[in-house]
mmCIF file of N, CA and C in Angstrom:
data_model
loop_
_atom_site.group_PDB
_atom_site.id
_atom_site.type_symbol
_atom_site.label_atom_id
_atom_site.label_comp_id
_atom_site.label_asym_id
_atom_site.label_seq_id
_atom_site.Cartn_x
_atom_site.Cartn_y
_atom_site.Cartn_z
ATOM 1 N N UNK A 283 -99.053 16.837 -67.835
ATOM 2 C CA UNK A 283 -98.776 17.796 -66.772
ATOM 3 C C UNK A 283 -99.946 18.762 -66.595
ATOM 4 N N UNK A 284 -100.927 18.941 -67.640
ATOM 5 C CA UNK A 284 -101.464 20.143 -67.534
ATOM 6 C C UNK A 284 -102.465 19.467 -67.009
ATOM 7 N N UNK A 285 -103.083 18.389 -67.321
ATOM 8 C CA UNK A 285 -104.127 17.410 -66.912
ATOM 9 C C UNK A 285 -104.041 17.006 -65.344
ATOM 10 N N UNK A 286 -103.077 17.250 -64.829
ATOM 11 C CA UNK A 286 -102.574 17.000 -63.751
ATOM 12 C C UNK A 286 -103.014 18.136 -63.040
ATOM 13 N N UNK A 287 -102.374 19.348 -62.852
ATOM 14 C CA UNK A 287 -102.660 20.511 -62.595
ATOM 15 C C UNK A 287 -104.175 20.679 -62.561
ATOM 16 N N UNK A 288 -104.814 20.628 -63.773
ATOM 17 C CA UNK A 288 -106.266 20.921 -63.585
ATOM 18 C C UNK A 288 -106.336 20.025 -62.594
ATOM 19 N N UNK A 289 -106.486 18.858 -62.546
ATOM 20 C CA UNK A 289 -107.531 17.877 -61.291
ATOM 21 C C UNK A 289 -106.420 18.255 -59.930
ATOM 22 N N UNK A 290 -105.824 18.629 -59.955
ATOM 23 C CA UNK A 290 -105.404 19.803 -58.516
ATOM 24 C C UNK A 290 -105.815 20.866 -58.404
ATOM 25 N N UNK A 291 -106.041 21.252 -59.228
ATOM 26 C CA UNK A 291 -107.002 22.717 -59.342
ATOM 27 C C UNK A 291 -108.446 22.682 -58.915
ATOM 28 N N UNK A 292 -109.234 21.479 -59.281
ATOM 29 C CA UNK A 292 -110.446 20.913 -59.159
ATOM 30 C C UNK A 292 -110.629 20.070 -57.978
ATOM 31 N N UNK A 293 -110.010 19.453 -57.464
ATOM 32 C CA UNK A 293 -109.928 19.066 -56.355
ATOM 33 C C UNK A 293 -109.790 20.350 -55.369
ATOM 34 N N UNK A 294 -109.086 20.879 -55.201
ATOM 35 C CA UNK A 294 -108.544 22.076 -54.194
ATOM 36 C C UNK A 294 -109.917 22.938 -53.939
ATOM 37 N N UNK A 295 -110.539 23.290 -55.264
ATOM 38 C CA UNK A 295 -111.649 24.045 -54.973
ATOM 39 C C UNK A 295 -112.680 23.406 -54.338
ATOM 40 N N UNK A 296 -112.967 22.216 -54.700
ATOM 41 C CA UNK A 296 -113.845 21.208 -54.132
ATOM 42 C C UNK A 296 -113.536 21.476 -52.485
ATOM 43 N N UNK A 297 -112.224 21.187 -52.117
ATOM 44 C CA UNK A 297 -112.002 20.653 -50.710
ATOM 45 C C UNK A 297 -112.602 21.991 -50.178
ATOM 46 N N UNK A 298 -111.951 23.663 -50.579
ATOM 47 C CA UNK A 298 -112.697 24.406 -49.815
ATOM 48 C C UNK A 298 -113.762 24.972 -50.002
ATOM 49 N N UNK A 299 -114.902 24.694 -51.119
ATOM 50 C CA UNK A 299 -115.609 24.812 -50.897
ATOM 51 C C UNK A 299 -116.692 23.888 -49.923
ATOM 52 N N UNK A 300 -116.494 22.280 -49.319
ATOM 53 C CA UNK A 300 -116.747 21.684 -48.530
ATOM 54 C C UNK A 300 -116.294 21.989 -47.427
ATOM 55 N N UNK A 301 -114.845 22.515 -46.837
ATOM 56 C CA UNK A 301 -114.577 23.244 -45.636
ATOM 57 C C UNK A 301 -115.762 24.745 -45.331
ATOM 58 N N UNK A 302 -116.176 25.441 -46.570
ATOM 59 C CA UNK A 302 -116.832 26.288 -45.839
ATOM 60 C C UNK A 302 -117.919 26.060 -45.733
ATOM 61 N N UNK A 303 -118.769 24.881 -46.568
ATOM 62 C CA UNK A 303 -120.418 24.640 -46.059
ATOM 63 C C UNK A 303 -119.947 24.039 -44.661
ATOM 64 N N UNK A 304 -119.082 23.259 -44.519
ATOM 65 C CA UNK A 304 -119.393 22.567 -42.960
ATOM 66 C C UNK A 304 -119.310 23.743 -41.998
ATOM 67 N N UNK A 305 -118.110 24.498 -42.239
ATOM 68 C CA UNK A 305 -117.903 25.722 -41.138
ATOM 69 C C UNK A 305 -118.581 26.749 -40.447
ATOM 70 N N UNK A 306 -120.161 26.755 -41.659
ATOM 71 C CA UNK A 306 -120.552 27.976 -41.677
ATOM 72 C C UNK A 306 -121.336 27.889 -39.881
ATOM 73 N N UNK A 307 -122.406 26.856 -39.832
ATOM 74 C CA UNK A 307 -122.864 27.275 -38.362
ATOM 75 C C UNK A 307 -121.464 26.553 -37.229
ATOM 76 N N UNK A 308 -120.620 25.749 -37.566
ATOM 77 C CA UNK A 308 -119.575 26.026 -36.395
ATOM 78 C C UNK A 308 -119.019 27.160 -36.165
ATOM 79 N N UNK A 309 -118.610 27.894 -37.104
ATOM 80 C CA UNK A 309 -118.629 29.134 -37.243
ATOM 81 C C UNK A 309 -119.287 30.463 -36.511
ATOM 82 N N UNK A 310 -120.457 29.814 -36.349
ATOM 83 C CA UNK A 310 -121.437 30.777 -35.495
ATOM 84 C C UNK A 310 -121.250 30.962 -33.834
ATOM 85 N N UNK A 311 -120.839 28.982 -34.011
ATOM 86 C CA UNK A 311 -121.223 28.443 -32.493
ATOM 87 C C UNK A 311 -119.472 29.171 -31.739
ATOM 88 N N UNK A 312 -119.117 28.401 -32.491
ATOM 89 C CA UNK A 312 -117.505 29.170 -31.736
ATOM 90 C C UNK A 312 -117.464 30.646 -31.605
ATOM 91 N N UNK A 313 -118.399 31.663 -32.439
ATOM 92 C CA UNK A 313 -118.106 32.793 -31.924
ATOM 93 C C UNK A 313 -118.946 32.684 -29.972
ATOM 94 N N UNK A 314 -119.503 31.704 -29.780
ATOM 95 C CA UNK A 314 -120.393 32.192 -28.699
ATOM 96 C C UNK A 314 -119.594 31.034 -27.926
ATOM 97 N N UNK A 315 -118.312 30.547 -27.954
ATOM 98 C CA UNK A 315 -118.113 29.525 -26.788
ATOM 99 C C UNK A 315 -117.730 30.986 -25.417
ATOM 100 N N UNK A 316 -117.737 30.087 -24.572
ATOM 101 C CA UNK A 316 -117.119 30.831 -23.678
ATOM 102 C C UNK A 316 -118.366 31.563 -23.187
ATOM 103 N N UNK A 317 -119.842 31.315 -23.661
ATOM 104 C CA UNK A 317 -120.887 32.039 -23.179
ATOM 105 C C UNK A 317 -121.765 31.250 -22.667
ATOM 106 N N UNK A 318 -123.020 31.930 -22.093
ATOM 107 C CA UNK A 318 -123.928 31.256 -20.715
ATOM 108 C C UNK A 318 -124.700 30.828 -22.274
ATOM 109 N N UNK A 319 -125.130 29.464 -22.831
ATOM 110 C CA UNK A 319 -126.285 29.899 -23.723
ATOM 111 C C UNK A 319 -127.294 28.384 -23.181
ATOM 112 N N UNK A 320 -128.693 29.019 -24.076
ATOM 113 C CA UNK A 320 -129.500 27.737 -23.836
ATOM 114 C C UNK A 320 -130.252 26.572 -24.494
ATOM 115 N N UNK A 321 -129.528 25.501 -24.908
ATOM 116 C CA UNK A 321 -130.142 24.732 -25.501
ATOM 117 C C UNK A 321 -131.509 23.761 -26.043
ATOM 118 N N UNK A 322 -131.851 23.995 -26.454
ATOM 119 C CA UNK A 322 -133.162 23.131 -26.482
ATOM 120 C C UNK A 322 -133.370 22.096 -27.451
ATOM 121 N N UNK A 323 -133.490 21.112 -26.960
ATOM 122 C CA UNK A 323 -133.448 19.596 -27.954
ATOM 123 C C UNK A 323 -134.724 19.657 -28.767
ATOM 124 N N UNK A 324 -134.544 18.571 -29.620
ATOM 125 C CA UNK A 324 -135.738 18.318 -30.384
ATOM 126 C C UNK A 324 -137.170 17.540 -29.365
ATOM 127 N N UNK A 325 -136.149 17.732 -28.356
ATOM 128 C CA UNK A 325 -137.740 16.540 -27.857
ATOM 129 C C UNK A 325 -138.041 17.602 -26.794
ATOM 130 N N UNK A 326 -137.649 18.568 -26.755
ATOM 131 C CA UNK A 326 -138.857 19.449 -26.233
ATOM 132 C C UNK A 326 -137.369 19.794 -24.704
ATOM 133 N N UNK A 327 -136.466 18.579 -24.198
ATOM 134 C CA UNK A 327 -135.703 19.245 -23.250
ATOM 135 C C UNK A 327 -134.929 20.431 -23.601
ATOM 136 N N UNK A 328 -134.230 20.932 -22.845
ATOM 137 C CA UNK A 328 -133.439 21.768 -23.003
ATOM 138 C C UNK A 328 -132.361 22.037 -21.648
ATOM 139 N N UNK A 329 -131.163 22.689 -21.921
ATOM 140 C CA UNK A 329 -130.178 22.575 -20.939
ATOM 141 C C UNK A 329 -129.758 23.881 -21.266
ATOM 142 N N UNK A 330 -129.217 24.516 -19.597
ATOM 143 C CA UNK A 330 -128.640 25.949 -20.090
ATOM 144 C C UNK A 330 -127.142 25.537 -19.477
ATOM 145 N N UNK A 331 -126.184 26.608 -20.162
ATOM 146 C CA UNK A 331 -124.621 26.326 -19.813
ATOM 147 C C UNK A 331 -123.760 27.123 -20.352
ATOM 148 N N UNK A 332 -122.607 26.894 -19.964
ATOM 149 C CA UNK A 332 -121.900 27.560 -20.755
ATOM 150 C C UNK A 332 -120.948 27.009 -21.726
ATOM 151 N N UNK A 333 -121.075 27.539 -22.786
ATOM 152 C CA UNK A 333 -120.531 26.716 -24.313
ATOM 153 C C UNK A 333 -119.287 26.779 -24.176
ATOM 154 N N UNK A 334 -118.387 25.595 -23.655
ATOM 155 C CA UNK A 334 -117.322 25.159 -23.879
ATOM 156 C C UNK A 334 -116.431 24.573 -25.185
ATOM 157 N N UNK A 335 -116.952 23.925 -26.099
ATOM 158 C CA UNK A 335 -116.458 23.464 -26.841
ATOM 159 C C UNK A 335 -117.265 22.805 -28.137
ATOM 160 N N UNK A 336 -116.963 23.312 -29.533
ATOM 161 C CA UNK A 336 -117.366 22.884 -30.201
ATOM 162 C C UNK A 336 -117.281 22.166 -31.148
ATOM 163 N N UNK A 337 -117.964 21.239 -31.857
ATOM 164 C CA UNK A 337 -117.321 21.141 -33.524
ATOM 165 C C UNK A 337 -118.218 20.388 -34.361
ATOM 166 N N UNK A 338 -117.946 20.098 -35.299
ATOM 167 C CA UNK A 338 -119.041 19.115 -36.435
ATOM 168 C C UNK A 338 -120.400 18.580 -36.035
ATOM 169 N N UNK A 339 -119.577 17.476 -34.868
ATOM 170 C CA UNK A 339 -120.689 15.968 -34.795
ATOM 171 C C UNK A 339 -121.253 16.435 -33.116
ATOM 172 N N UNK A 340 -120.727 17.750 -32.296
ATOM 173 C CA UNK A 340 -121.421 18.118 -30.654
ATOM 174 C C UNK A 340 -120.978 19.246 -29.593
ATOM 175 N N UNK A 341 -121.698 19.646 -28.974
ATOM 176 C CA UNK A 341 -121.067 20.669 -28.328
ATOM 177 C C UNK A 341 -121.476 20.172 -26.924
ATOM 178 N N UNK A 342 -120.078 20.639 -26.194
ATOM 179 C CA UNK A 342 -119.699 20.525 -25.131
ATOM 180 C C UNK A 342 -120.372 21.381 -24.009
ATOM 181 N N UNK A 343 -120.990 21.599 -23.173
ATOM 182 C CA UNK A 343 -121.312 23.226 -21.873
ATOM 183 C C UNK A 343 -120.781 22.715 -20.453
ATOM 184 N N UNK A 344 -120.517 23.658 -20.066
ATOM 185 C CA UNK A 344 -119.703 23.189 -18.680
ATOM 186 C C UNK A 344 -121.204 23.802 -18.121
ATOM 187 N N UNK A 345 -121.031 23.717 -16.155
ATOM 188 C CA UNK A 345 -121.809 24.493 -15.774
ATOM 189 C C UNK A 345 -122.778 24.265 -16.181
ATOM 190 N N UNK A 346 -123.093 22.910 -16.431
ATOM 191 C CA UNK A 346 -124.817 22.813 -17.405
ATOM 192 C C UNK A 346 -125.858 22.413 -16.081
ATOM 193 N N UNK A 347 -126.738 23.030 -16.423
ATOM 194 C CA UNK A 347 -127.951 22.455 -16.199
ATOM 195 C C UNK A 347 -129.139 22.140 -16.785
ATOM 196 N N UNK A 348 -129.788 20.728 -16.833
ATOM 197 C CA UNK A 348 -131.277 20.334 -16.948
ATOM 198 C C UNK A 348 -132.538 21.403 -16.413
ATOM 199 N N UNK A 349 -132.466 22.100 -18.005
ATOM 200 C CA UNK A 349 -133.950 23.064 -17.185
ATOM 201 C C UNK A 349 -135.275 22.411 -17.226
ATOM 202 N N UNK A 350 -136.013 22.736 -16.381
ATOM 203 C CA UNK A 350 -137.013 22.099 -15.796
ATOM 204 C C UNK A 350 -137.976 21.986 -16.553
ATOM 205 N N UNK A 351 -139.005 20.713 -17.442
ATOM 206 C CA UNK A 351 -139.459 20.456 -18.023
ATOM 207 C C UNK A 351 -140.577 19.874 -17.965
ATOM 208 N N UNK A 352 -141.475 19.859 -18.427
ATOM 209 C CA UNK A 352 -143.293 19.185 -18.007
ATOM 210 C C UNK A 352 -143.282 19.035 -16.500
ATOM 211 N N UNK A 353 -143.430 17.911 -16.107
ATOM 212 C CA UNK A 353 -144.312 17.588 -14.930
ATOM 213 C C UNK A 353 -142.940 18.127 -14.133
ATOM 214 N N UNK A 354 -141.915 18.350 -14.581
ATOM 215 C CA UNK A 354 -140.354 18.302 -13.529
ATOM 216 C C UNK A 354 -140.705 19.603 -13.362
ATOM 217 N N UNK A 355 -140.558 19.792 -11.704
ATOM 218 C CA UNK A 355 -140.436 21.072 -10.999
ATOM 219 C C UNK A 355 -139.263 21.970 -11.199
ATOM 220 N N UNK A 356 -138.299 21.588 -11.080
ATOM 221 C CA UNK A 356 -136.767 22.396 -10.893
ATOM 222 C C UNK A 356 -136.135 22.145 -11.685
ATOM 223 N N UNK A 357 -134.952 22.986 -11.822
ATOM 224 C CA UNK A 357 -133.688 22.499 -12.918
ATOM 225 C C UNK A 357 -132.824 21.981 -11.637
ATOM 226 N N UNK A 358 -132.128 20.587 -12.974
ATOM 227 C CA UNK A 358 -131.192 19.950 -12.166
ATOM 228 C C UNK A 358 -129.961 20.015 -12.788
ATOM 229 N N UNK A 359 -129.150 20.496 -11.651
ATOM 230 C CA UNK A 359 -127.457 20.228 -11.917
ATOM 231 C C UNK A 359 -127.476 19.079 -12.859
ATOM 232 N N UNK A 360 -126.101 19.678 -13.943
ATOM 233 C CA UNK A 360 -125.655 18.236 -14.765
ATOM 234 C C UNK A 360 -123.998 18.315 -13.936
ATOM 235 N N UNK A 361 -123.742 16.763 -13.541
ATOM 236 C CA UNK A 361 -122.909 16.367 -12.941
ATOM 237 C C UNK A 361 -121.384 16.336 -14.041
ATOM 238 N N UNK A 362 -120.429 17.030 -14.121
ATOM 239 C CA UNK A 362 -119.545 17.293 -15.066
ATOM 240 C C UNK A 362 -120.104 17.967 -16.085
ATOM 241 N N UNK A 363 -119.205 17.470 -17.554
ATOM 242 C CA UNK A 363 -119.585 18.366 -18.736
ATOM 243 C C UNK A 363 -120.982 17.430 -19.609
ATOM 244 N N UNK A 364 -121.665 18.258 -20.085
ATOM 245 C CA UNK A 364 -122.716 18.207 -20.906
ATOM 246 C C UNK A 364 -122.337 17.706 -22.089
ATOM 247 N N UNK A 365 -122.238 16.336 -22.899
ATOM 248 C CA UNK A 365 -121.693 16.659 -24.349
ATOM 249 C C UNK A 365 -123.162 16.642 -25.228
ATOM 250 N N UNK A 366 -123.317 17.069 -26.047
ATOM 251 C CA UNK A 366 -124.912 17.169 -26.749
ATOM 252 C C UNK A 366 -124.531 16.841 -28.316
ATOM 253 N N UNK A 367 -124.881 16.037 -28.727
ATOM 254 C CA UNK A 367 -125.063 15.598 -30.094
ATOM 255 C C UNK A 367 -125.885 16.291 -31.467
ATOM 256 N N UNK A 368 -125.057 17.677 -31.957
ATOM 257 C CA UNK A 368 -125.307 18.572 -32.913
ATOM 258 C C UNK A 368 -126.943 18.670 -33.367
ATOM 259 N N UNK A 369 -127.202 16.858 -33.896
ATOM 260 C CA UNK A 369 -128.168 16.709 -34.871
ATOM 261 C C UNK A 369 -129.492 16.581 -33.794
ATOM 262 N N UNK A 370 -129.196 16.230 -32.342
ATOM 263 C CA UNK A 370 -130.623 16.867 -31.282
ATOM 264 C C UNK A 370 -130.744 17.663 -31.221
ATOM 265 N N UNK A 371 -130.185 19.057 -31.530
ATOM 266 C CA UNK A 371 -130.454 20.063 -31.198
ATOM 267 C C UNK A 371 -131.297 20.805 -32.045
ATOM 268 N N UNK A 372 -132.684 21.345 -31.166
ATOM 269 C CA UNK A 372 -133.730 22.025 -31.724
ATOM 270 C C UNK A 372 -133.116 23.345 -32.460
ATOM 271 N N UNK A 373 -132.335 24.891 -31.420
ATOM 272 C CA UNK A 373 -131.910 25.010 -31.385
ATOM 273 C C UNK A 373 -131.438 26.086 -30.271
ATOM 274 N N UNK A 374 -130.161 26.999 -30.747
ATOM 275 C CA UNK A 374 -129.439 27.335 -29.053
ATOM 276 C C UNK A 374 -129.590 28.679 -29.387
ATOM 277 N N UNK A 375 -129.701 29.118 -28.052
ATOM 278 C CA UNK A 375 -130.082 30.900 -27.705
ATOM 279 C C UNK A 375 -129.073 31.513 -26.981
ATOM 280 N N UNK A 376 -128.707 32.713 -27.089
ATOM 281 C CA UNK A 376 -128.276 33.131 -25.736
ATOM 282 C C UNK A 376 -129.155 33.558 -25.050
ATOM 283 N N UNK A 377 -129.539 33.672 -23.443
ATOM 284 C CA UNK A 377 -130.171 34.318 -22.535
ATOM 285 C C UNK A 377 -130.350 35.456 -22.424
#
């Protein structure tokens, strides 16, 4: 019984201490959903929007747009929602 208990005890701490390394920059990002912010990828694009939705593996921006990049003159409307894949991201600002 007691052997038992410990590896519930040890497990449990495990689980939240892995809930709070993952949480810590979702954590960040969810304080800023609901805001105008601006993304910038690793490859140099970047998109501004507003942070709709977040979590682990991408974040969502409504209202996005393609800001205008090397030889590209203008920013272009993104047609619906933006989903962006966490691990492209250079990283995000607010304006």
């Amino acid at each position: 019984m007691t052997i038992l208990l410990a590896a519930l005890l040890i497990v449990s701490a495990l689980a939240v201490a892995v809930m709070a390394w993952r949480s810590t920059t979702t954590g960040l990002l969810i304080e800023r959903r609901r805001r105008r912010v601006l993304v910038t990828l690793k490859t140099g694009e970047a998109f501004s929007g507003v942070l709709f939705a977040v979590d682990r593996d991408a974040i969502v921006l409504r209202d996005a747009l393609a800001v205008a990049y090397g030889a590209r003159s203008e920013n272009v409307a993104v047609d619906g929602e933006a989903l962006i894949l966490r691990p492209d991201i250079a990283y995000l600002q607010l304006p």
